[in-house]
Tab-separated table of C-alpha atoms and ligand atoms in Angstrom:
chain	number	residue	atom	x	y	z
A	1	UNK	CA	8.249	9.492	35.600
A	2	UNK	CA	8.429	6.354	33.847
A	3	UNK	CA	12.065	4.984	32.229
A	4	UNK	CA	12.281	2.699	29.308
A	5	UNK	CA	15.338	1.437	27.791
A	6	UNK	CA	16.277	0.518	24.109
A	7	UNK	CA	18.538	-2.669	24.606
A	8	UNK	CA	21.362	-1.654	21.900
A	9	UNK	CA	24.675	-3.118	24.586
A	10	UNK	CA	27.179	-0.412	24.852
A	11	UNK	CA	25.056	2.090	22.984
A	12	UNK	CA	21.686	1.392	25.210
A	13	UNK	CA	20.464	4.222	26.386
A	14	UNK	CA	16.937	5.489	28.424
A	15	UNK	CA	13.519	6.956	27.282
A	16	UNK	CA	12.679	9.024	30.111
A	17	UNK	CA	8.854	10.009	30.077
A	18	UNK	CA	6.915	12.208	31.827
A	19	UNK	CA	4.939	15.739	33.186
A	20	UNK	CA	7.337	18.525	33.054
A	21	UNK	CA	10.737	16.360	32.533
A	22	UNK	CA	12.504	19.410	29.978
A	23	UNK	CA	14.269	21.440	33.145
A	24	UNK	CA	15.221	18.973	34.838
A	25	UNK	CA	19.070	19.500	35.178
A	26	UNK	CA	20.102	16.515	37.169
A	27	UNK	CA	18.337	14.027	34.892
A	28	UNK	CA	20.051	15.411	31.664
A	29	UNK	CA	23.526	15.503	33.324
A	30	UNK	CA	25.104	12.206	33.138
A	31	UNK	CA	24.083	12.482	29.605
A	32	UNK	CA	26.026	15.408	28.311
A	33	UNK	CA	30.048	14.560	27.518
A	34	UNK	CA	31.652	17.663	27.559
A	35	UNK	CA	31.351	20.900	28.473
A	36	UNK	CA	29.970	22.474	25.470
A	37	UNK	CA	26.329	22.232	24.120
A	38	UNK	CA	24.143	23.365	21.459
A	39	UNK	CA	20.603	23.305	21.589
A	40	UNK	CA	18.995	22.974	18.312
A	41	UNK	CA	15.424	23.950	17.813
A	42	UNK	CA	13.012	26.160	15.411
A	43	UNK	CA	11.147	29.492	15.304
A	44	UNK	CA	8.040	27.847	16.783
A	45	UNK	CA	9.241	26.327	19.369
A	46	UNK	CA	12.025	28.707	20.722
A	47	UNK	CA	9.668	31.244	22.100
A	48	UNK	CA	7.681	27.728	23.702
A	49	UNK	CA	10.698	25.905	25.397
A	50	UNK	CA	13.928	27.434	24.559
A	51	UNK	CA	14.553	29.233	27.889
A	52	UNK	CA	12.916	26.341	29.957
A	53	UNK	CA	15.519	24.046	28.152
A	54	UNK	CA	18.591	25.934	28.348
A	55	UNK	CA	17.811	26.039	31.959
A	56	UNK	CA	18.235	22.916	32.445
A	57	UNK	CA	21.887	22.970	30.740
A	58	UNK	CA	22.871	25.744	33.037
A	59	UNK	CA	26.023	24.544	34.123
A	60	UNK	CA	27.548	23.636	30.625
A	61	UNK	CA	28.453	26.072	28.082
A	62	UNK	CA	24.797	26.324	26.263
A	63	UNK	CA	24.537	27.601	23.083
A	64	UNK	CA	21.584	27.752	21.004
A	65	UNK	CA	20.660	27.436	17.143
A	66	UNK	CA	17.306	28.282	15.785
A	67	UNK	CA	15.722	27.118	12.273
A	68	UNK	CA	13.389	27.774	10.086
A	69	UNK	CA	9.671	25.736	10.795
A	70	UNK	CA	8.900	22.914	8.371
A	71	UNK	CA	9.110	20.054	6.502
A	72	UNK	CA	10.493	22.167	3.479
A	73	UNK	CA	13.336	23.395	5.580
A	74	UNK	CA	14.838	19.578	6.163
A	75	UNK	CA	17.313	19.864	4.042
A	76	UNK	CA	21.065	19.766	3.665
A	77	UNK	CA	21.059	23.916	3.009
A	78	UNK	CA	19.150	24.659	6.406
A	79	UNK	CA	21.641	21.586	8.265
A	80	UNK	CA	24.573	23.515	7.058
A	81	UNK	CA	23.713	26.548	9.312
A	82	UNK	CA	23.918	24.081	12.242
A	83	UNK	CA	27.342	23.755	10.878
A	84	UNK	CA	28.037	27.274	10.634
A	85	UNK	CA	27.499	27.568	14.243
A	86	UNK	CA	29.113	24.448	15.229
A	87	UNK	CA	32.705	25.300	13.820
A	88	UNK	CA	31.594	29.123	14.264
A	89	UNK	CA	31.755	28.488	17.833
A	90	UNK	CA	35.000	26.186	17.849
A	91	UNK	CA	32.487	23.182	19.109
A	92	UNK	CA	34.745	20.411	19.576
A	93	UNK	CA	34.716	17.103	19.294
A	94	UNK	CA	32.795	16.219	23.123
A	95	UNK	CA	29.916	18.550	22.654
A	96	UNK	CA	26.900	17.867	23.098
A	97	UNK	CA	23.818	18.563	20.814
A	98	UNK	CA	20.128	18.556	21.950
A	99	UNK	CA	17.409	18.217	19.506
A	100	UNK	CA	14.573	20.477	20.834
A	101	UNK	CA	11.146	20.113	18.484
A	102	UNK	CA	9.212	17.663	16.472
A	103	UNK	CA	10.472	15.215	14.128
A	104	UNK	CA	12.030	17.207	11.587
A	105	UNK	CA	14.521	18.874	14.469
A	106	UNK	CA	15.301	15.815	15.773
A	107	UNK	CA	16.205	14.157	12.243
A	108	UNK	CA	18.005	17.277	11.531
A	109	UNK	CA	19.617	17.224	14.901
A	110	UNK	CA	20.758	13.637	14.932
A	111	UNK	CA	22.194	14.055	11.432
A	112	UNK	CA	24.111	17.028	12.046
A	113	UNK	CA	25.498	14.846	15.429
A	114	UNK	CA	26.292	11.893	13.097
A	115	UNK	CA	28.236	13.742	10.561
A	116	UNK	CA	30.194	16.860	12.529
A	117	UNK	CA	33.820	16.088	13.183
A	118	UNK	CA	32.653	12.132	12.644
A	119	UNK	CA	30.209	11.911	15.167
A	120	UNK	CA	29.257	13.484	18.695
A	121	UNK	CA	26.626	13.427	21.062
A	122	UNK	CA	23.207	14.153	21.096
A	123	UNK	CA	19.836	14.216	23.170
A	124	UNK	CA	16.746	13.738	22.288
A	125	UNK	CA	13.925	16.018	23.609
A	126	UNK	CA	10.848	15.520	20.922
A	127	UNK	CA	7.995	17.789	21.590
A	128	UNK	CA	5.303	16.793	19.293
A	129	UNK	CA	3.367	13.610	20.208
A	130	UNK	CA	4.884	12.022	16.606
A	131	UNK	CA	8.690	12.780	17.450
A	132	UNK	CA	7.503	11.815	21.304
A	133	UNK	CA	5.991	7.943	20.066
A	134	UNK	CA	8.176	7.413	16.968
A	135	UNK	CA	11.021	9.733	15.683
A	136	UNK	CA	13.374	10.304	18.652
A	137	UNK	CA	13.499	6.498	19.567
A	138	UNK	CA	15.888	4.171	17.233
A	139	UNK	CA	18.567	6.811	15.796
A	140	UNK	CA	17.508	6.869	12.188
A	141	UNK	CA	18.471	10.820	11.390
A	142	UNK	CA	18.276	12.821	8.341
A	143	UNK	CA	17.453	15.248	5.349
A	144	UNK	CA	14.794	14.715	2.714
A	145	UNK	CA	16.244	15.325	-1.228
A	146	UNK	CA	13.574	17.449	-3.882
A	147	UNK	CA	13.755	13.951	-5.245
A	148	UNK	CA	12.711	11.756	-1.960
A	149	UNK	CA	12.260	11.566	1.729
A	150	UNK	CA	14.872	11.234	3.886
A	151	UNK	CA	17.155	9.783	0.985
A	152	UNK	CA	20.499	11.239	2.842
A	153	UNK	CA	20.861	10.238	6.579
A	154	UNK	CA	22.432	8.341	8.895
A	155	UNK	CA	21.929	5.759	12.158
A	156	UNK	CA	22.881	7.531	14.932
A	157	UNK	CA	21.462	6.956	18.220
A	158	UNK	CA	20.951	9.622	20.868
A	159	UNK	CA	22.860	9.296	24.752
A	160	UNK	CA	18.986	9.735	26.204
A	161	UNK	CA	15.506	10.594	25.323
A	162	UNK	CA	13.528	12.797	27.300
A	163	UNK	CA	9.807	13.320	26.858
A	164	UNK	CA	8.079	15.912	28.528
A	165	UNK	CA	4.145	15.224	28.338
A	166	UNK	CA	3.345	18.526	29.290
A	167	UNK	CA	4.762	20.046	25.950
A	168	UNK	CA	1.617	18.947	24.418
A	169	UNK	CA	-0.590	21.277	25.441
A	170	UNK	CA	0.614	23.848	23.106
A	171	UNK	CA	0.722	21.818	20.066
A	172	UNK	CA	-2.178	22.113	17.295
A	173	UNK	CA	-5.356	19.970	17.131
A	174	UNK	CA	-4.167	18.750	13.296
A	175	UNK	CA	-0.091	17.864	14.525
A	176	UNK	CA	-1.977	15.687	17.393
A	177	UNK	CA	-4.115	13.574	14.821
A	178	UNK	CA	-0.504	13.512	12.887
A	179	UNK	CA	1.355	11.899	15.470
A	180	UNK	CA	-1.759	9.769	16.285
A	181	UNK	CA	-1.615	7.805	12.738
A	182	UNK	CA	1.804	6.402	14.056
A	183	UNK	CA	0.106	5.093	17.470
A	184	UNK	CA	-2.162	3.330	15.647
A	185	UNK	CA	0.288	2.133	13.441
A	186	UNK	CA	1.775	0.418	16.273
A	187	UNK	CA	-1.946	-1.466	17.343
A	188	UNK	CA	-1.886	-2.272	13.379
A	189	UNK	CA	1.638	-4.325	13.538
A	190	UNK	CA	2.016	-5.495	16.009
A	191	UNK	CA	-0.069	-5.054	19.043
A	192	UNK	CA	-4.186	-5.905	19.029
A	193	UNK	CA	-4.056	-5.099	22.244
A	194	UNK	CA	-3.342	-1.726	21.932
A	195	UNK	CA	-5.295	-1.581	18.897
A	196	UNK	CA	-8.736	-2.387	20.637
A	197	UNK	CA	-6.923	-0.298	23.648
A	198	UNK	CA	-7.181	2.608	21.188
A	199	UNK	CA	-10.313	1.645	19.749
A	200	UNK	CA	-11.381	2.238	23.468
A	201	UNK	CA	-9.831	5.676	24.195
A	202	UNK	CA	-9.026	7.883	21.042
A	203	UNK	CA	-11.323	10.401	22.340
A	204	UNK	CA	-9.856	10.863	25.789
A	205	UNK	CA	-6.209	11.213	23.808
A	206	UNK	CA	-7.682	13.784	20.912
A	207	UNK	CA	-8.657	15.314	24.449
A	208	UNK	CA	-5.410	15.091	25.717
A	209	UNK	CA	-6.120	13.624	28.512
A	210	UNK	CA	-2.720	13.601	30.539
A	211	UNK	CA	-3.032	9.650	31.616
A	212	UNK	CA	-4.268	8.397	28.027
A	213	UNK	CA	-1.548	10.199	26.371
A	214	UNK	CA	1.446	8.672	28.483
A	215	UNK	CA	-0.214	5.292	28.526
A	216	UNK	CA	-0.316	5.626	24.183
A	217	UNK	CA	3.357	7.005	24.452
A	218	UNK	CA	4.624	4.579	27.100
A	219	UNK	CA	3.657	1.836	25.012
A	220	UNK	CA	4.087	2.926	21.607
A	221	UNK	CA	7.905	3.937	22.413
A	222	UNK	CA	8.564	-0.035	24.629
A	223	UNK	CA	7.073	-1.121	20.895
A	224	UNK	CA	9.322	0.314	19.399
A	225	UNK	CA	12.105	0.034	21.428
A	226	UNK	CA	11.816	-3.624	21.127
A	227	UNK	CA	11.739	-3.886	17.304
A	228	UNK	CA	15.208	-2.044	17.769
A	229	UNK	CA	16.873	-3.863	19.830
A	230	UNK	CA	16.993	-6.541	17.210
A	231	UNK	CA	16.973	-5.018	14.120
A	232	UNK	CA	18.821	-1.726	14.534
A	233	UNK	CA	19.728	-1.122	11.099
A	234	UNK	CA	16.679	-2.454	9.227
A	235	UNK	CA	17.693	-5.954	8.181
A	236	UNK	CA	14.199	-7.478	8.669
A	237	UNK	CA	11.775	-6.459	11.010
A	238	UNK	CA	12.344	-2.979	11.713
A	239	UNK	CA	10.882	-2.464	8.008
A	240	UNK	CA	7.310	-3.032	9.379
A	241	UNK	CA	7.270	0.600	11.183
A	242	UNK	CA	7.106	1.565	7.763
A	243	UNK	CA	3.557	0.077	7.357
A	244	UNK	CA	1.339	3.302	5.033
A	245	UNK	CA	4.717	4.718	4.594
A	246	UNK	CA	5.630	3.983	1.146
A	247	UNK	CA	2.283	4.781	0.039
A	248	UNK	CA	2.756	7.897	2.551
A	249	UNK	CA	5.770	9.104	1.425
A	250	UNK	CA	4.799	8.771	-2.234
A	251	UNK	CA	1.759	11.597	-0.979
A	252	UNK	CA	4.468	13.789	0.690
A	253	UNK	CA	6.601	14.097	-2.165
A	254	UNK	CA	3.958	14.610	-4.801
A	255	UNK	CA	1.856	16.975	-3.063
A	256	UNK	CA	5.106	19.244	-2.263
A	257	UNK	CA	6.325	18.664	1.299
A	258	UNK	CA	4.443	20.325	4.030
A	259	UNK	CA	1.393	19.873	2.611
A	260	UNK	CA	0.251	16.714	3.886
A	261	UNK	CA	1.814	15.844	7.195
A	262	UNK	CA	3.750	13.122	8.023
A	263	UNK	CA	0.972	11.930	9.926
A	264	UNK	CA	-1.902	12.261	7.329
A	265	UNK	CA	-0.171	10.275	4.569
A	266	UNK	CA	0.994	7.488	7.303
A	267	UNK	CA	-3.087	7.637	7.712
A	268	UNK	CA	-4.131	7.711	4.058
A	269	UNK	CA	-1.102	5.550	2.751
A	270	UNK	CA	-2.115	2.433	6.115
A	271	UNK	CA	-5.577	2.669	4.183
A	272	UNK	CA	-4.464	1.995	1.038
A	273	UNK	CA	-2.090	-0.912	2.075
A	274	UNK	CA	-5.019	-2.083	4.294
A	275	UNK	CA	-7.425	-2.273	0.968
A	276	UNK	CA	-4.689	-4.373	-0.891
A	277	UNK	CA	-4.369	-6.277	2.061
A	278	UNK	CA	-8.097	-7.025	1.725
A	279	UNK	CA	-7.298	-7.730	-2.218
A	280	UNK	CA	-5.030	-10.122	-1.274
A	281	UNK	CA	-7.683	-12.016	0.836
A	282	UNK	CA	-5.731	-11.334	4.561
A	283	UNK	CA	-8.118	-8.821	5.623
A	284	UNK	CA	-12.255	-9.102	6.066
A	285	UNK	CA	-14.433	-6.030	4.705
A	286	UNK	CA	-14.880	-5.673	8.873
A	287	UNK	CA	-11.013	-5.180	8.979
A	288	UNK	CA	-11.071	-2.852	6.763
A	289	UNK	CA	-13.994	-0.792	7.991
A	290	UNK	CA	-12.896	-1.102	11.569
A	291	UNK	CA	-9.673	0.627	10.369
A	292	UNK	CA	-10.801	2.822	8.823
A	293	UNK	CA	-13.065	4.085	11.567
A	294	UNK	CA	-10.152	4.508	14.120
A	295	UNK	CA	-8.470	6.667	11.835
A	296	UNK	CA	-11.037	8.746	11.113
A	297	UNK	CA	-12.407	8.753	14.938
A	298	UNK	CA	-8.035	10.253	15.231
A	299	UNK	CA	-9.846	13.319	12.337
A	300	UNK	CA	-6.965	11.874	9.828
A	301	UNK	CA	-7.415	11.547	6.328
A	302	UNK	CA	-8.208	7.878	5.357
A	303	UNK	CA	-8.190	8.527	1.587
A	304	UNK	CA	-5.228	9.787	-0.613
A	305	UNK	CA	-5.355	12.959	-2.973
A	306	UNK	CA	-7.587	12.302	-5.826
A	307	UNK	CA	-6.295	11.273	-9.676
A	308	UNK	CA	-6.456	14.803	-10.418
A	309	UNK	CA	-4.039	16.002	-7.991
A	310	UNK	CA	-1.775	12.872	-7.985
A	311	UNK	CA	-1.921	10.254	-11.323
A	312	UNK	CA	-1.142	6.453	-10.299
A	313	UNK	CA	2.026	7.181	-12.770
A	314	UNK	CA	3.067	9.537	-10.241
A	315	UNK	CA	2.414	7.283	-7.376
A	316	UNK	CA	4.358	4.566	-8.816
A	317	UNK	CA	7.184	6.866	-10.132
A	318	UNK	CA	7.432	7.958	-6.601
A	319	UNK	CA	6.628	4.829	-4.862
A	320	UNK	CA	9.380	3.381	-7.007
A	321	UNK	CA	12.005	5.726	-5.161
A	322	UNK	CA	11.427	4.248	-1.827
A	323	UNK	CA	14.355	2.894	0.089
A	324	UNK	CA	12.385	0.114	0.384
A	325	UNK	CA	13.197	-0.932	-3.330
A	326	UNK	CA	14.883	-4.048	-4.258
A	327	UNK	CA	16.540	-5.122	-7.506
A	328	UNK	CA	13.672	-2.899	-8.848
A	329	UNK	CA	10.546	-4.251	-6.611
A	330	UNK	CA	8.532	-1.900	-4.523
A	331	UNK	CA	8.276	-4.105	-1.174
A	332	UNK	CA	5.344	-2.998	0.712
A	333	UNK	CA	4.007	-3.442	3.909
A	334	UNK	CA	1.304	-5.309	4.324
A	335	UNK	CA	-1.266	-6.600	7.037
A	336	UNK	CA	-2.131	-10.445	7.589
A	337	UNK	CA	-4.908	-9.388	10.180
A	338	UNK	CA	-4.641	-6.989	12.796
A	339	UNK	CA	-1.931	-6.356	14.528
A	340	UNK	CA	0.299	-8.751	12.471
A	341	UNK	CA	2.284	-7.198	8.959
A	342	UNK	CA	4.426	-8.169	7.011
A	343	UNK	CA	7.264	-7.050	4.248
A	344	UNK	CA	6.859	-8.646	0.518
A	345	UNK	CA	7.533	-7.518	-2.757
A	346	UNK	CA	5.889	-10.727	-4.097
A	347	UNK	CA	2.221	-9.981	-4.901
A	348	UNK	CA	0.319	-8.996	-8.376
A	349	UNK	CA	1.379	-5.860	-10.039
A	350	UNK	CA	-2.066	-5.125	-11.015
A	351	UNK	CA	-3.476	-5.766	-7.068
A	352	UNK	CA	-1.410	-2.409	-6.596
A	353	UNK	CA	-3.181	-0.572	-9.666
A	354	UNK	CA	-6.459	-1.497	-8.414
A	355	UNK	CA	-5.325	0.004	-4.961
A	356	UNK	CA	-3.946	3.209	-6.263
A	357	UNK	CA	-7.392	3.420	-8.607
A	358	UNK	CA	-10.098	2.610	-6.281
A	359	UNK	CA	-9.210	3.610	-3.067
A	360	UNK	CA	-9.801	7.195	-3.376
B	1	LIG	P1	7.498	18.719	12.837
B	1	LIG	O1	8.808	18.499	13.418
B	1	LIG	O2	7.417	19.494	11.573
B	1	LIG	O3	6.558	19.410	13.934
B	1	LIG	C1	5.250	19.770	13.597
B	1	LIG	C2	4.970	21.242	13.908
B	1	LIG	O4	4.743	21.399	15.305
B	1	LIG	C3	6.077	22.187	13.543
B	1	LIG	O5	5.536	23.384	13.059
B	1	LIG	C4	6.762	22.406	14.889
B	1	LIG	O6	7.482	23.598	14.936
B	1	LIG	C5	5.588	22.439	15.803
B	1	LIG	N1	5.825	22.109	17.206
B	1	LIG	C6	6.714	21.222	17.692
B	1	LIG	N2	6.538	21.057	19.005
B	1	LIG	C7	5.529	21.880	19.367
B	1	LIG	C8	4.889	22.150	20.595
B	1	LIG	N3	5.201	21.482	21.708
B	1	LIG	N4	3.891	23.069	20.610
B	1	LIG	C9	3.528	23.706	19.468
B	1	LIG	N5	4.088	23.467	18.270
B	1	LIG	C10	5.079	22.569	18.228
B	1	LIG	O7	6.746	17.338	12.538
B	1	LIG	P2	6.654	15.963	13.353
B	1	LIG	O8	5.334	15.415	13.013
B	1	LIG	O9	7.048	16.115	14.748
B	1	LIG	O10	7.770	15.064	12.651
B	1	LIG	C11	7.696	14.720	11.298
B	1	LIG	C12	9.083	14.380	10.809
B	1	LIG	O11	9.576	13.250	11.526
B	1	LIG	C13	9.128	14.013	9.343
B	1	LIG	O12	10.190	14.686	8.736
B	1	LIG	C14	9.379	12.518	9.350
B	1	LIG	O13	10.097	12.079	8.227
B	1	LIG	C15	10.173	12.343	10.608
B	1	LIG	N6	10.102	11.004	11.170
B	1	LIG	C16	11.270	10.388	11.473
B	1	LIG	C17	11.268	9.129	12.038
B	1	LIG	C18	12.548	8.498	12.453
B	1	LIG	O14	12.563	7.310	12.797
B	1	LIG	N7	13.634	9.226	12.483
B	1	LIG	C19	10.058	8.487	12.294
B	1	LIG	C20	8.872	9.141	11.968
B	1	LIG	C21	8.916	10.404	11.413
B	2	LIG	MG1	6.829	7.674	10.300
């Protein structure tokens, strides 16, 4: 088992990451408050993990919750029957909630933590390789509105995270290449290290190979832990996670959520901020196709839904609804080369047209 720790002072807490980590009682333990806890997970993954987990919570008053599967599901009608169960049950205030799934559980999960009776605790146990590298790690929780992603939420970070390698086995080929777009992401920011590290061994993780997989989440989550640490609540540099994202997002939304994965329009939306990087002069044709090449080596889309499906009116309507917005800019995320971005809201309007019009 490896341990990681996000520095945040009296709210640090550990990654813990490793084969076969979900029933392990005695490393959840110090981590749950009270007595009672409520497990929180979905119709896919209940039949998976549900028992396994609850094991591991044997000596507490478990209780379990299970949602409807999906991205459509997010929402402030499906949180409310974690609610309904909460104050159902006469939770109190010390409970204890664990978030048992992907990303969409654990944003659901936290958010539900952050808001009943004020705020209680919660645990992180991610199960897809996106939730395991990104979601779970830096307590941004919440619900997506018909009208935007994740537009009602709340920072909230978890007492522990524990990933469990093994859980990967049983998820599909397509959610792997998801949560791969937000490894690379990582390299892209960041880390050329881990970028030609990737360029190196996408195969043997698309493979699942059990030592390339923790390596990838090992360092993806001490990435991210470290961008954290200093910028909890997005001031600066925490923004740069959100490198294809805006472009991403804009993909989710329009093509009805669920669609696209997270994953796919992270993939397609990097692309098109890598080709207006290459507009903008940062980035060499070689950049670009070297890019491009990882992400399609991952099997993730590197181009966004055609003018047919998705106008660039509706792009920028949506774009323009990004919580990224300032005093009416859309601030992007850019690259300089790899594995250095940056935030600005300062380039030429039409740069972006030409983006949203020829990269397809
Ligand atoms: P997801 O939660 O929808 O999971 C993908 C699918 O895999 C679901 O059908 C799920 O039931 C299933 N599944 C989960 N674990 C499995 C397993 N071990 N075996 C088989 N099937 C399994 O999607 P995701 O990609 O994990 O997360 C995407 C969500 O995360 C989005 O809503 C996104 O906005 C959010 N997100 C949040 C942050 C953050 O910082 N909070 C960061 C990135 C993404
Ligand atoms: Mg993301």
């Amino acid at each position: 088992m490896k341990t990681l720790q996000v520095e945040l002072g009296d709210r640090s807490y550990p990654i813990f990451i490793g084969q076969g980590l979900m029933g392990n009682a005695e490393l959840v333990k110090p981590y749950v408050k009270g007595q009672q806890v409520l497990i929180v997970t979905n119709t896919t993954v209940a039949p998976l993990y549900l028992e396994k987990c609850k094991a591991a919570f044997a000596e507490f008053n478990v209780k379990s919750v299970v949602l409807p599967d999906g991205e459509n599901y997010k929402t402030l009608e499906t949180l409310n029957l974690v609610f309904d169960e909460l104050i159902g049950q006469r939770f109190d205030r010390s409970c204890t909630l664990v978030a048992l799934g992907g990303g969409v559980i654990g944003d659901m999960t936290g958010f539900a933590a952050a808001a009943f009776q004020r705020g209680v605790n919660f645990i992180q146990m991610p199960t897809t390789l996106l939730s395991q590298v990104d979601s779970s790690v830096g307590g941004k929780t919440g619900v997506n509105h018909p009208l935007g992603k994740n537009m009602i939420g709340a920072f909230h970070q978890p007492e522990c995270v524990v990933i469990d390698t093994e859980t990967l086995n049983t998820l599909e080929d397509r959610q792997l290449s998801a949560g791969l777009a937000e490894v690379i992401k990582y390299g892209l920011i960041q880390d050329p290290e881990f970028f030609e590290w990737l360029e190196a061994n996408i195969e043997k993780m698309l493979n699942r190979e059990p030592e390339a997989l923790s390596f990838a989440i090992e360092r993806s989550c001490q990435d991210k832990a470290d961008i954290v640490a200093k910028d909890e609540k997005e001031a600066g540099m925490r923004a740069l996670f959100n490198l294809g994202h805006t472009f991403g997002h804009a993909i989710e939304a329009g093509m009805g959520y669920g669609n696209w994965l997270h994953g796919e329009g992270v993939s397609a939306g990097s692309m098109q901020a890598v080709y207006m990087s290459k507009l903008l002069g940062n980035l060499t044709q070689e950049d670009e196709t070297r890019i491009q090449a990882l992400f399609e080596r991952a099997k993730l889309p590197v181009l966004p839904p055609s003018v047919d499906e998705m106008s660039n009116d509706k792009f920028l309507d949506l774009m323009a609804g990004d919580k990224k917005v300032q005093a009416g800019t859309v601030r992007l995320v850019l690259l300089k080369s790899i594995g250095k971005a940056y935030v600005t809201g300062d380039y030429p309007q039409e740069f972006l047209e030409q983006t949203l019009t020829n990269w397809r």
